[in-house]
mmCIF file of C-alpha atoms in Angstrom:
data_model
loop_
_atom_site.group_PDB
_atom_site.id
_atom_site.type_symbol
_atom_site.label_atom_id
_atom_site.label_comp_id
_atom_site.label_asym_id
_atom_site.label_seq_id
_atom_site.Cartn_x
_atom_site.Cartn_y
_atom_site.Cartn_z
ATOM 1 C CA UNK M 22 0.147 0.048 -0.015
ATOM 2 C CA UNK M 23 2.890 2.357 0.457
ATOM 3 C CA UNK M 24 3.734 2.165 -3.290
ATOM 4 C CA UNK M 25 0.238 3.201 -3.996
ATOM 5 C CA UNK M 26 0.574 6.201 -1.962
ATOM 6 C CA UNK M 27 3.606 7.132 -3.333
ATOM 7 C CA UNK M 28 1.820 7.371 -6.731
ATOM 8 C CA UNK M 29 -0.190 10.259 -5.815
ATOM 9 C CA UNK M 30 2.741 12.843 -5.827
ATOM 10 C CA UNK M 31 2.487 12.538 -9.718
ATOM 11 C CA UNK M 32 -0.939 13.833 -9.517
ATOM 12 C CA UNK M 33 -0.241 16.525 -7.034
ATOM 13 C CA UNK M 34 0.950 19.225 -9.683
ATOM 14 C CA UNK M 35 -2.438 18.941 -11.101
ATOM 15 C CA UNK M 36 -4.468 19.322 -7.685
ATOM 16 C CA UNK M 37 -6.670 22.065 -8.646
ATOM 17 C CA UNK M 38 -8.154 20.482 -11.796
ATOM 18 C CA UNK M 39 -8.550 17.567 -9.977
ATOM 19 C CA UNK M 40 -10.567 19.124 -7.427
ATOM 20 C CA UNK M 41 -12.563 20.595 -9.853
ATOM 21 C CA UNK M 42 -12.982 16.838 -11.308
ATOM 22 C CA UNK M 43 -13.998 15.683 -7.913
ATOM 23 C CA UNK M 44 -16.521 18.423 -7.561
ATOM 24 C CA UNK M 45 -18.353 17.253 -10.665
ATOM 25 C CA UNK M 46 -18.051 13.736 -9.271
ATOM 26 C CA UNK M 47 -19.853 14.561 -6.050
ATOM 27 C CA UNK M 48 -22.218 16.520 -8.104
ATOM 28 C CA UNK M 49 -22.884 13.448 -10.488
ATOM 29 C CA UNK M 50 -23.037 11.266 -7.363
ATOM 30 C CA UNK M 51 -25.783 13.171 -5.825
ATOM 31 C CA UNK M 52 -27.868 13.839 -9.051
ATOM 32 C CA UNK M 53 -28.150 10.173 -9.505
ATOM 33 C CA UNK M 54 -30.831 9.767 -6.650
ATOM 34 C CA UNK M 55 -33.059 12.188 -8.305
ATOM 35 C CA UNK M 56 -34.687 10.279 -11.158
ATOM 36 C CA UNK M 57 -36.109 7.458 -9.270
ATOM 37 C CA UNK M 58 -37.731 9.988 -6.750
ATOM 38 C CA UNK M 59 -39.403 11.730 -9.540
ATOM 39 C CA UNK M 60 -40.530 7.945 -10.658
ATOM 40 C CA UNK M 61 -41.808 7.437 -7.146
ATOM 41 C CA UNK M 62 -44.015 10.725 -7.178
ATOM 42 C CA UNK M 63 -45.532 9.871 -10.333
ATOM 43 C CA UNK M 64 -46.507 6.307 -9.156
ATOM 44 C CA UNK M 65 -47.933 7.275 -5.436
ATOM 45 C CA UNK M 66 -49.247 10.634 -6.317
ATOM 46 C CA UNK M 67 -50.485 10.526 -9.778
ATOM 47 C CA UNK M 68 -51.377 7.012 -11.023
ATOM 48 C CA UNK M 69 -52.579 5.395 -7.815
ATOM 49 C CA UNK M 70 -53.444 7.665 -4.800
ATOM 50 C CA UNK M 71 -55.035 10.487 -6.892
ATOM 51 C CA UNK M 72 -55.968 8.480 -10.169
ATOM 52 C CA UNK M 73 -59.131 10.224 -11.740
ATOM 53 C CA UNK M 74 -58.471 13.462 -9.824
ATOM 54 C CA UNK M 75 -59.022 16.675 -11.659
ATOM 55 C CA UNK M 76 -56.436 18.825 -9.426
ATOM 56 C CA UNK M 77 -53.264 17.714 -7.543
ATOM 57 C CA UNK M 78 -51.445 19.929 -4.911
ATOM 58 C CA UNK M 79 -47.790 19.133 -4.202
ATOM 59 C CA UNK M 80 -45.004 21.007 -2.836
ATOM 60 C CA UNK M 81 -41.502 21.180 -4.897
ATOM 61 C CA UNK M 82 -38.660 22.288 -2.716
ATOM 62 C CA UNK M 83 -40.271 25.474 -1.248
ATOM 63 C CA UNK M 84 -43.121 26.270 -3.493
ATOM 64 C CA UNK M 85 -46.515 24.383 -3.743
ATOM 65 C CA UNK M 86 -48.195 24.220 -6.858
ATOM 66 C CA UNK M 87 -51.883 23.048 -7.846
ATOM 67 C CA UNK M 88 -52.300 21.568 -11.434
ATOM 68 C CA UNK M 89 -54.229 18.697 -13.209
ATOM 69 C CA UNK M 90 -52.442 15.364 -13.088
ATOM 70 C CA UNK M 91 -51.606 15.567 -16.932
ATOM 71 C CA UNK M 92 -49.777 18.973 -16.255
ATOM 72 C CA UNK M 93 -47.897 17.033 -13.471
ATOM 73 C CA UNK M 94 -47.073 14.202 -15.919
ATOM 74 C CA UNK M 95 -45.690 16.689 -18.506
ATOM 75 C CA UNK M 96 -43.732 18.435 -15.866
ATOM 76 C CA UNK M 97 -42.086 15.457 -14.798
ATOM 77 C CA UNK M 98 -41.286 14.716 -18.409
ATOM 78 C CA UNK M 99 -39.573 17.674 -18.795
ATOM 79 C CA UNK M 100 -37.703 17.847 -15.928
ATOM 80 C CA UNK M 101 -36.413 14.216 -16.680
ATOM 81 C CA UNK M 102 -35.345 15.243 -20.173
ATOM 82 C CA UNK M 103 -33.401 18.598 -18.955
ATOM 83 C CA UNK M 104 -32.074 16.619 -15.874
ATOM 84 C CA UNK M 105 -30.403 14.025 -18.246
ATOM 85 C CA UNK M 106 -29.103 16.817 -20.685
ATOM 86 C CA UNK M 107 -27.487 18.635 -18.013
ATOM 87 C CA UNK M 108 -25.857 15.310 -16.569
ATOM 88 C CA UNK M 109 -24.597 14.379 -19.765
ATOM 89 C CA UNK M 110 -22.766 17.791 -20.425
ATOM 90 C CA UNK M 111 -21.280 17.493 -16.640
ATOM 91 C CA UNK M 112 -20.239 13.964 -17.479
ATOM 92 C CA UNK M 113 -18.455 15.102 -20.669
ATOM 93 C CA UNK M 114 -16.684 17.643 -18.837
ATOM 94 C CA UNK M 115 -15.842 15.382 -15.947
ATOM 95 C CA UNK M 116 -14.357 12.852 -18.601
ATOM 96 C CA UNK M 117 -12.537 15.260 -20.471
ATOM 97 C CA UNK M 118 -10.768 16.611 -17.203
ATOM 98 C CA UNK M 119 -10.085 13.389 -15.895
ATOM 99 C CA UNK M 120 -8.725 11.891 -19.184
ATOM 100 C CA UNK M 121 -6.411 14.891 -19.450
ATOM 101 C CA UNK M 122 -5.056 14.487 -16.099
ATOM 102 C CA UNK M 123 -4.385 10.804 -16.512
ATOM 103 C CA UNK M 124 -2.523 11.346 -19.801
ATOM 104 C CA UNK M 125 -0.349 14.300 -17.974
ATOM 105 C CA UNK M 126 0.420 11.654 -15.145
ATOM 106 C CA UNK M 127 1.565 9.052 -17.730
ATOM 107 C CA UNK M 128 3.783 11.759 -19.552
ATOM 108 C CA UNK M 129 5.405 12.626 -16.339
ATOM 109 C CA UNK M 130 5.779 9.187 -14.992
ATOM 110 C CA UNK M 131 7.312 7.939 -18.350
ATOM 111 C CA UNK M 132 9.727 11.038 -18.341
ATOM 112 C CA UNK M 133 10.914 10.329 -14.957
ATOM 113 C CA UNK M 134 11.464 6.477 -15.527
ATOM 114 C CA UNK M 135 13.187 7.199 -18.922
ATOM 115 C CA UNK M 136 15.627 10.080 -17.277
ATOM 116 C CA UNK M 137 16.525 7.732 -14.339
ATOM 117 C CA UNK M 138 17.256 4.995 -17.077
ATOM 118 C CA UNK M 139 20.206 7.344 -18.398
ATOM 119 C CA UNK M 140 21.821 7.482 -14.756
ATOM 120 C CA UNK M 141 21.899 3.802 -14.144
ATOM 121 C CA UNK M 142 25.227 1.672 -14.653
ATOM 122 C CA UNK M 143 25.343 -0.908 -17.417
ATOM 123 C CA UNK M 144 25.013 -3.408 -14.820
ATOM 124 C CA UNK M 145 21.316 -2.735 -14.650
ATOM 125 C CA UNK M 146 20.630 -3.357 -18.407
ATOM 126 C CA UNK M 147 22.774 -6.596 -18.459
ATOM 127 C CA UNK M 148 20.981 -8.052 -15.701
ATOM 128 C CA UNK M 149 17.342 -6.732 -16.441
ATOM 129 C CA UNK M 150 16.986 -7.247 -20.167
ATOM 130 C CA UNK M 151 15.324 -5.041 -22.623
ATOM 131 C CA UNK M 152 12.082 -6.620 -22.578
ATOM 132 C CA UNK M 153 11.528 -6.303 -18.880
ATOM 133 C CA UNK M 154 12.521 -2.582 -18.916
ATOM 134 C CA UNK M 155 10.193 -1.740 -21.879
ATOM 135 C CA UNK M 156 7.425 -3.578 -20.461
ATOM 136 C CA UNK M 157 7.778 -1.513 -17.321
ATOM 137 C CA UNK M 158 7.851 1.670 -19.146
ATOM 138 C CA UNK M 159 4.921 0.979 -21.096
ATOM 139 C CA UNK M 160 2.419 -1.560 -19.670
ATOM 140 C CA UNK M 161 3.067 -0.822 -15.914
ATOM 141 C CA UNK M 162 3.105 2.875 -16.062
ATOM 142 C CA UNK M 163 -0.466 2.771 -17.760
ATOM 143 C CA UNK M 164 -1.664 0.556 -15.174
ATOM 144 C CA UNK M 165 -0.455 2.798 -12.357
ATOM 145 C CA UNK M 166 -1.802 5.838 -14.091
ATOM 146 C CA UNK M 167 -5.247 4.128 -14.346
ATOM 147 C CA UNK M 168 -5.077 3.674 -10.535
ATOM 148 C CA UNK M 169 -4.379 7.323 -9.774
ATOM 149 C CA UNK M 170 -7.097 8.698 -11.949
ATOM 150 C CA UNK M 171 -9.679 6.118 -12.892
ATOM 151 C CA UNK M 172 -9.903 4.000 -9.917
ATOM 152 C CA UNK M 173 -9.535 6.863 -7.429
ATOM 153 C CA UNK M 174 -12.492 8.561 -9.312
ATOM 154 C CA UNK M 175 -14.739 5.614 -9.328
ATOM 155 C CA UNK M 176 -14.299 5.151 -5.811
ATOM 156 C CA UNK M 177 -15.301 8.569 -4.736
ATOM 157 C CA UNK M 178 -18.325 8.542 -7.096
ATOM 158 C CA UNK M 179 -19.382 5.318 -5.840
ATOM 159 C CA UNK M 180 -18.985 6.140 -2.071
ATOM 160 C CA UNK M 181 -20.851 9.397 -2.710
ATOM 161 C CA UNK M 182 -23.769 7.703 -4.559
ATOM 162 C CA UNK M 183 -24.119 4.717 -2.229
ATOM 163 C CA UNK M 184 -24.173 6.943 0.883
ATOM 164 C CA UNK M 185 -26.743 9.198 -0.630
ATOM 165 C CA UNK M 186 -28.957 6.228 -1.717
ATOM 166 C CA UNK M 187 -28.360 4.519 1.756
ATOM 167 C CA UNK M 188 -29.727 7.474 3.377
ATOM 168 C CA UNK M 189 -32.884 7.855 1.442
ATOM 169 C CA UNK M 190 -33.584 3.925 1.661
ATOM 170 C CA UNK M 191 -32.814 3.948 5.478
ATOM 171 C CA UNK M 192 -35.291 7.126 5.692
ATOM 172 C CA UNK M 193 -37.970 5.098 3.972
ATOM 173 C CA UNK M 194 -37.726 1.613 5.638
ATOM 174 C CA UNK M 195 -34.587 0.833 7.615
ATOM 175 C CA UNK M 196 -35.282 -3.018 7.762
ATOM 176 C CA UNK M 197 -35.727 -3.596 4.078
ATOM 177 C CA UNK M 198 -32.492 -1.814 3.517
ATOM 178 C CA UNK M 199 -30.567 -4.084 5.961
ATOM 179 C CA UNK M 200 -32.346 -6.626 3.989
ATOM 180 C CA UNK M 201 -30.800 -5.513 0.949
ATOM 181 C CA UNK M 202 -27.336 -5.228 2.379
ATOM 182 C CA UNK M 203 -27.381 -8.767 3.843
ATOM 183 C CA UNK M 204 -25.625 -10.000 0.703
ATOM 184 C CA UNK M 205 -22.575 -7.644 1.086
ATOM 185 C CA UNK M 206 -20.774 -10.152 3.693
ATOM 186 C CA UNK M 207 -20.960 -13.260 1.315
ATOM 187 C CA UNK M 208 -20.026 -10.924 -1.638
ATOM 188 C CA UNK M 209 -16.721 -9.489 -0.074
ATOM 189 C CA UNK M 210 -15.794 -13.184 1.165
ATOM 190 C CA UNK M 211 -16.299 -14.538 -2.505
ATOM 191 C CA UNK M 212 -14.314 -11.721 -4.104
ATOM 192 C CA UNK M 213 -11.237 -11.772 -1.573
ATOM 193 C CA UNK M 214 -11.259 -15.743 -2.335
ATOM 194 C CA UNK M 215 -10.608 -15.274 -5.864
ATOM 195 C CA UNK M 216 -8.639 -12.148 -5.727
ATOM 196 C CA UNK M 217 -6.095 -13.988 -3.638
ATOM 197 C CA UNK M 218 -5.733 -16.715 -6.517
ATOM 198 C CA UNK M 219 -5.884 -14.010 -9.401
ATOM 199 C CA UNK M 220 -2.729 -12.116 -8.104
ATOM 200 C CA UNK M 221 -0.025 -14.625 -8.500
ATOM 201 C CA UNK M 222 -1.400 -15.387 -11.876
ATOM 202 C CA UNK M 223 -1.136 -11.434 -12.862
ATOM 203 C CA UNK M 224 2.475 -11.410 -11.507
ATOM 204 C CA UNK M 225 3.430 -14.221 -13.542
ATOM 205 C CA UNK M 226 1.754 -12.891 -16.767
ATOM 206 C CA UNK M 227 3.397 -9.294 -16.660
ATOM 207 C CA UNK M 228 6.709 -11.205 -16.036
ATOM 208 C CA UNK M 229 6.303 -13.538 -19.172
ATOM 209 C CA UNK M 230 5.192 -10.215 -21.158
ATOM 210 C CA UNK M 231 8.265 -8.575 -20.448
ATOM 211 C CA UNK M 232 10.025 -11.781 -21.784
ATOM 212 C CA UNK M 233 8.196 -11.765 -24.600
ATOM 213 C CA UNK M 234 8.768 -8.111 -25.444
ATOM 214 C CA UNK M 235 12.457 -8.659 -25.000
ATOM 215 C CA UNK M 236 12.439 -11.678 -27.271
ATOM 216 C CA UNK M 237 10.482 -9.814 -29.925
ATOM 217 C CA UNK M 238 12.960 -6.824 -29.770
ATOM 218 C CA UNK M 239 16.043 -8.997 -30.312
ATOM 219 C CA UNK M 240 14.381 -10.957 -33.147
ATOM 220 C CA UNK M 241 13.439 -7.766 -34.938
ATOM 221 C CA UNK M 242 16.647 -5.700 -34.262
ATOM 222 C CA UNK M 243 18.793 -8.608 -35.167
ATOM 223 C CA UNK M 244 16.912 -9.906 -38.240
ATOM 224 C CA UNK M 245 19.985 -9.950 -40.510
ATOM 225 C CA UNK M 246 21.689 -12.030 -37.993
ATOM 226 C CA UNK M 247 18.857 -14.475 -37.661
ATOM 227 C CA UNK M 248 18.417 -14.839 -41.163
ATOM 228 C CA UNK M 249 22.391 -15.124 -41.975
ATOM 229 C CA UNK M 250 22.743 -18.231 -39.732
ATOM 230 C CA UNK M 251 19.316 -19.682 -40.469
ATOM 231 C CA UNK M 252 17.829 -19.278 -37.142
ATOM 232 C CA UNK M 253 14.278 -18.329 -38.297
ATOM 233 C CA UNK M 254 12.691 -21.592 -36.995
ATOM 234 C CA UNK M 255 14.604 -21.195 -33.755
ATOM 235 C CA UNK M 256 13.519 -17.711 -33.085
ATOM 236 C CA UNK M 257 9.701 -19.094 -33.915
ATOM 237 C CA UNK M 258 9.996 -21.840 -31.604
ATOM 238 C CA UNK M 259 11.346 -19.530 -28.547
ATOM 239 C CA UNK M 260 8.527 -17.163 -29.290
ATOM 240 C CA UNK M 261 5.686 -19.438 -29.625
ATOM 241 C CA UNK M 262 6.959 -21.265 -26.611
ATOM 242 C CA UNK M 263 6.610 -17.980 -24.578
ATOM 243 C CA UNK M 264 3.234 -17.121 -26.052
ATOM 244 C CA UNK M 265 2.075 -20.496 -25.169
ATOM 245 C CA UNK M 266 2.624 -19.812 -21.370
ATOM 246 C CA UNK M 267 1.225 -16.269 -21.705
ATOM 247 C CA UNK M 268 -1.820 -18.004 -23.284
ATOM 248 C CA UNK M 269 -2.271 -20.454 -20.349
ATOM 249 C CA UNK M 270 -1.720 -17.592 -17.603
ATOM 250 C CA UNK M 271 -4.385 -15.584 -19.611
ATOM 251 C CA UNK M 272 -6.968 -18.124 -19.720
ATOM 252 C CA UNK M 273 -6.517 -18.970 -16.186
ATOM 253 C CA UNK M 274 -6.884 -15.389 -15.078
ATOM 254 C CA UNK M 275 -9.995 -15.045 -17.237
ATOM 255 C CA UNK M 276 -11.533 -18.330 -15.813
ATOM 256 C CA UNK M 277 -10.990 -17.108 -12.333
ATOM 257 C CA UNK M 278 -12.497 -13.769 -13.353
ATOM 258 C CA UNK M 279 -15.476 -15.299 -15.127
ATOM 259 C CA UNK M 280 -16.193 -17.515 -12.173
ATOM 260 C CA UNK M 281 -16.250 -14.863 -9.866
ATOM 261 C CA UNK M 282 -18.499 -12.694 -11.860
ATOM 262 C CA UNK M 283 -20.987 -15.340 -12.090
ATOM 263 C CA UNK M 284 -21.081 -16.265 -8.507
ATOM 264 C CA UNK M 285 -21.067 -12.487 -7.589
ATOM 265 C CA UNK M 286 -23.935 -11.983 -9.976
ATOM 266 C CA UNK M 287 -26.164 -14.917 -8.416
ATOM 267 C CA UNK M 288 -25.394 -13.312 -5.159
ATOM 268 C CA UNK M 289 -26.567 -9.970 -6.065
ATOM 269 C CA UNK M 290 -29.843 -11.493 -7.617
ATOM 270 C CA UNK M 291 -30.460 -13.176 -4.360
ATOM 271 C CA UNK M 292 -30.449 -9.909 -2.654
ATOM 272 C CA UNK M 293 -32.807 -8.446 -5.373
ATOM 273 C CA UNK M 294 -35.294 -11.163 -4.710
ATOM 274 C CA UNK M 295 -35.091 -10.586 -1.016
ATOM 275 C CA UNK M 296 -36.237 -7.170 -1.591
ATOM 276 C CA UNK M 297 -39.257 -8.035 -4.109
ATOM 277 C CA UNK M 298 -40.351 -10.508 -1.573
ATOM 278 C CA UNK M 299 -40.156 -8.507 1.687
ATOM 279 C CA UNK M 300 -41.359 -5.351 -0.349
ATOM 280 C CA UNK M 301 -44.142 -6.960 -1.877
ATOM 281 C CA UNK M 302 -45.412 -8.361 1.378
ATOM 282 C CA UNK M 303 -45.053 -4.610 2.697
ATOM 283 C CA UNK M 304 -47.184 -3.231 -0.007
ATOM 284 C CA UNK M 305 -50.140 -5.861 0.657
ATOM 285 C CA UNK M 306 -49.945 -5.130 4.321
ATOM 286 C CA UNK M 307 -50.077 -1.354 4.025
ATOM 287 C CA UNK M 308 -52.135 -0.679 0.690
ATOM 288 C CA UNK M 309 -54.957 0.540 2.649
ATOM 289 C CA UNK M 310 -52.709 2.870 5.003
ATOM 290 C CA UNK M 311 -52.185 6.608 3.808
ATOM 291 C CA UNK M 312 -48.534 6.718 5.338
ATOM 292 C CA UNK M 313 -47.907 2.903 4.388
ATOM 293 C CA UNK M 314 -45.286 1.285 2.265
ATOM 294 C CA UNK M 315 -46.332 2.060 -1.168
ATOM 295 C CA UNK M 316 -45.791 0.543 -4.633
ATOM 296 C CA UNK M 317 -43.728 3.592 -5.494
ATOM 297 C CA UNK M 318 -41.389 3.178 -2.370
ATOM 298 C CA UNK M 319 -40.790 -0.689 -3.528
ATOM 299 C CA UNK M 320 -40.017 0.532 -6.991
ATOM 300 C CA UNK M 321 -37.828 3.205 -5.561
ATOM 301 C CA UNK M 322 -36.023 0.278 -3.564
ATOM 302 C CA UNK M 323 -35.616 -1.605 -6.533
ATOM 303 C CA UNK M 324 -34.213 1.289 -8.589
ATOM 304 C CA UNK M 325 -31.770 2.514 -6.075
ATOM 305 C CA UNK M 326 -30.851 -1.087 -5.154
ATOM 306 C CA UNK M 327 -29.920 -1.813 -8.892
ATOM 307 C CA UNK M 328 -27.984 1.416 -8.819
ATOM 308 C CA UNK M 329 -26.388 0.907 -5.444
ATOM 309 C CA UNK M 330 -25.435 -2.654 -5.745
ATOM 310 C CA UNK M 331 -22.988 -1.432 -8.759
ATOM 311 C CA UNK M 332 -21.170 0.895 -6.571
ATOM 312 C CA UNK M 333 -21.081 -1.516 -3.798
ATOM 313 C CA UNK M 334 -19.759 -4.466 -5.817
ATOM 314 C CA UNK M 335 -17.328 -1.865 -7.478
ATOM 315 C CA UNK M 336 -15.960 -1.089 -4.129
ATOM 316 C CA UNK M 337 -15.390 -4.521 -3.297
ATOM 317 C CA UNK M 338 -13.890 -5.083 -6.829
ATOM 318 C CA UNK M 339 -11.497 -2.261 -6.575
ATOM 319 C CA UNK M 340 -9.306 -4.641 -4.382
ATOM 320 C CA UNK M 341 -8.960 -6.515 -7.758
ATOM 321 C CA UNK M 342 -7.541 -3.492 -9.409
ATOM 322 C CA UNK M 343 -5.343 -2.515 -6.440
ATOM 323 C CA UNK M 344 -3.588 -5.655 -6.479
ATOM 324 C CA UNK M 345 -2.907 -5.429 -10.196
ATOM 325 C CA UNK M 346 -1.572 -2.068 -9.646
ATOM 326 C CA UNK M 347 0.481 -3.326 -6.740
ATOM 327 C CA UNK M 348 2.334 -5.707 -8.958
ATOM 328 C CA UNK M 349 2.972 -2.809 -11.597
ATOM 329 C CA UNK M 350 3.935 -0.578 -8.645
ATOM 330 C CA UNK M 351 6.799 -2.924 -7.567
ATOM 331 C CA UNK M 352 8.149 -3.064 -10.981
ATOM 332 C CA UNK M 353 7.975 0.532 -11.875
ATOM 333 C CA UNK M 354 9.496 1.629 -8.287
ATOM 334 C CA UNK M 355 11.759 -1.032 -8.149
ATOM 335 C CA UNK M 356 13.297 0.492 -11.363
ATOM 336 C CA UNK M 357 13.250 4.020 -9.919
ATOM 337 C CA UNK M 358 14.698 2.951 -6.520
ATOM 338 C CA UNK M 359 17.712 1.208 -8.609
ATOM 339 C CA UNK M 360 20.857 3.280 -7.762
ATOM 340 C CA UNK M 361 23.952 3.422 -10.200
ATOM 341 C CA UNK M 362 26.631 0.978 -9.123
ATOM 342 C CA UNK M 363 29.190 3.368 -10.828
ATOM 343 C CA UNK M 364 29.084 7.049 -9.641
ATOM 344 C CA UNK M 365 30.043 9.761 -11.911
ATOM 345 C CA UNK M 366 32.696 11.942 -10.045
ATOM 346 C CA UNK M 367 31.932 15.621 -10.370
ATOM 347 C CA UNK M 368 35.921 16.653 -10.972
ATOM 348 C CA UNK M 369 36.525 13.627 -13.472
ATOM 349 C CA UNK M 370 39.084 14.804 -16.117
ATOM 350 C CA UNK M 371 37.598 14.843 -19.693
ATOM 351 C CA UNK M 372 38.883 11.971 -22.018
ATOM 352 C CA UNK M 373 41.760 13.180 -24.229
ATOM 353 C CA UNK M 374 41.912 12.519 -27.866
ATOM 354 C CA UNK M 375 42.376 8.761 -28.454
ATOM 355 C CA UNK M 376 44.393 7.008 -31.188
ATOM 356 C CA UNK M 377 42.202 3.988 -31.264
ATOM 357 C CA UNK M 378 44.977 1.557 -29.598
ATOM 358 C CA UNK M 379 43.148 -0.781 -26.951
ATOM 359 C CA UNK M 380 44.860 -2.799 -24.311
ATOM 360 C CA UNK M 381 43.463 -5.264 -21.668
ATOM 361 C CA UNK M 382 46.064 -6.438 -18.984
ATOM 362 C CA UNK M 383 45.048 -8.880 -16.626
ATOM 363 C CA UNK M 384 41.608 -7.655 -16.261
ATOM 364 C CA UNK M 385 39.125 -8.858 -13.662
ATOM 365 C CA UNK M 386 35.379 -8.039 -13.502
ATOM 366 C CA UNK M 387 32.380 -9.123 -11.588
ATOM 367 C CA UNK M 388 28.670 -7.696 -11.201
ATOM 368 C CA UNK M 389 28.457 -10.090 -8.229
ATOM 369 C CA UNK M 390 31.702 -10.338 -6.272
ATOM 370 C CA UNK M 391 30.971 -14.251 -5.861
ATOM 371 C CA UNK M 392 30.487 -14.592 -9.702
ATOM 372 C CA UNK M 393 33.309 -13.433 -11.637
ATOM 373 C CA UNK M 394 32.497 -12.633 -15.382
ATOM 374 C CA UNK M 395 36.127 -11.961 -16.515
ATOM 375 C CA UNK M 396 39.067 -13.644 -15.247
ATOM 376 C CA UNK M 397 42.777 -12.414 -16.359
ATOM 377 C CA UNK M 398 41.836 -11.286 -19.639
ATOM 378 C CA UNK M 399 44.619 -9.832 -21.696
ATOM 379 C CA UNK M 400 44.661 -8.750 -25.358
ATOM 380 C CA UNK M 401 45.854 -5.703 -27.608
ATOM 381 C CA UNK M 402 44.170 -4.229 -30.434
ATOM 382 C CA UNK M 403 46.056 -2.021 -32.521
ATOM 383 C CA UNK M 404 44.643 0.887 -34.605
ATOM 384 C CA UNK M 405 43.036 0.007 -37.975
ATOM 385 C CA UNK M 406 43.063 -3.501 -36.986
ATOM 386 C CA UNK M 407 40.200 -5.918 -36.417
ATOM 387 C CA UNK M 408 39.999 -8.329 -33.348
ATOM 388 C CA UNK M 409 37.133 -10.873 -33.174
ATOM 389 C CA UNK M 410 35.761 -11.917 -29.743
ATOM 390 C CA UNK M 411 34.532 -15.448 -29.867
ATOM 391 C CA UNK M 412 32.709 -17.842 -27.374
ATOM 392 C CA UNK M 413 29.563 -18.978 -26.025
ATOM 393 C CA UNK M 414 26.922 -17.134 -24.759
ATOM 394 C CA UNK M 415 27.550 -15.636 -21.218
ATOM 395 C CA UNK M 416 31.380 -16.014 -21.454
ATOM 396 C CA UNK M 417 31.732 -12.268 -21.150
ATOM 397 C CA UNK M 418 31.796 -10.921 -24.778
ATOM 398 C CA UNK M 419 29.305 -8.077 -24.149
ATOM 399 C CA UNK M 420 30.679 -7.246 -20.845
ATOM 400 C CA UNK M 421 34.462 -6.510 -22.707
ATOM 401 C CA UNK M 422 32.347 -4.398 -24.998
ATOM 402 C CA UNK M 423 30.546 -2.681 -22.074
ATOM 403 C CA UNK M 424 33.937 -1.840 -20.216
ATOM 404 C CA UNK M 425 35.176 -0.067 -23.302
ATOM 405 C CA UNK M 426 31.912 1.836 -23.596
#
């Protein structure tokens, strides 16, 4: 969780525009509670209780109006149309603001990661591999930027909407609200059970994609060498082997996700069924009472619960996104926390003009003190001559070139 908190420093430069976006989210969450109340008014006041009346008096905010039921229906229709138009405009502005911020965060993170790469020693590039580095700069940074903006936005919006709807539902009938919320504990337990199994698969999948990126980069960059030595089939076999493992990891992750979604959907429908059963009994019990549980109230419950289960379930599912982002944060911050093994001296002398002569005299070198790479290497290369370094993979040819670089 410390890594996720560390992410938000990248959003800090845009705090004012984010506050504006959060204000729109707050408004959006509160506005979501209004249309079902209009539907309840139409059902209870016009279509049932006052059906056939020539005039209907009702208070809207602080003003009382007396109009024929048909005029009230027309007013309700006009309100709903204007309401959804305003909500659509605000949603567009909110989406644009958050999309702009998200892309700025990605831009800043990638710049910092790339700038830090330029300061690292060659040992880091020799041990990490091109594919793993590219995977961190592209896929992992995208995952983290989505966590900063998208996930945070959804959590704030869902919490506001859920609290607003819960307040209204408790005000109408606290017992039926508790019945509706009775499915939350089994929902949370099921979610945590599947997420614990999916986290390991996500980590293996991201690591394997890093290997695939590295293999593809080497195959494309070294296409001439591959063709010169007739290694096309070898490269195909190596790529297909990695992709096959990725395929199995992806299928496993999708299978777990699908199974989790099916079970959670079943639990959600159980909650809806309980509300319909209890609410229906309340309507039959109170249908003759002026202030009893009405059909409009039951439909309000069903509408709110249909909208509220989404935010409640999203808040549970957000753990899935967080776990996936934790894997990415480990990889990105692992790169940013890497320190150069060779520090540049501030007073280092400038390199004089060189003639091209190279000499190694009993050179020993190792990245790890317990695993030497070069042992007593000695050779000379005079100007205008060519020297070939020949040996099996891992014997130190690249290390010799890196020492010269």
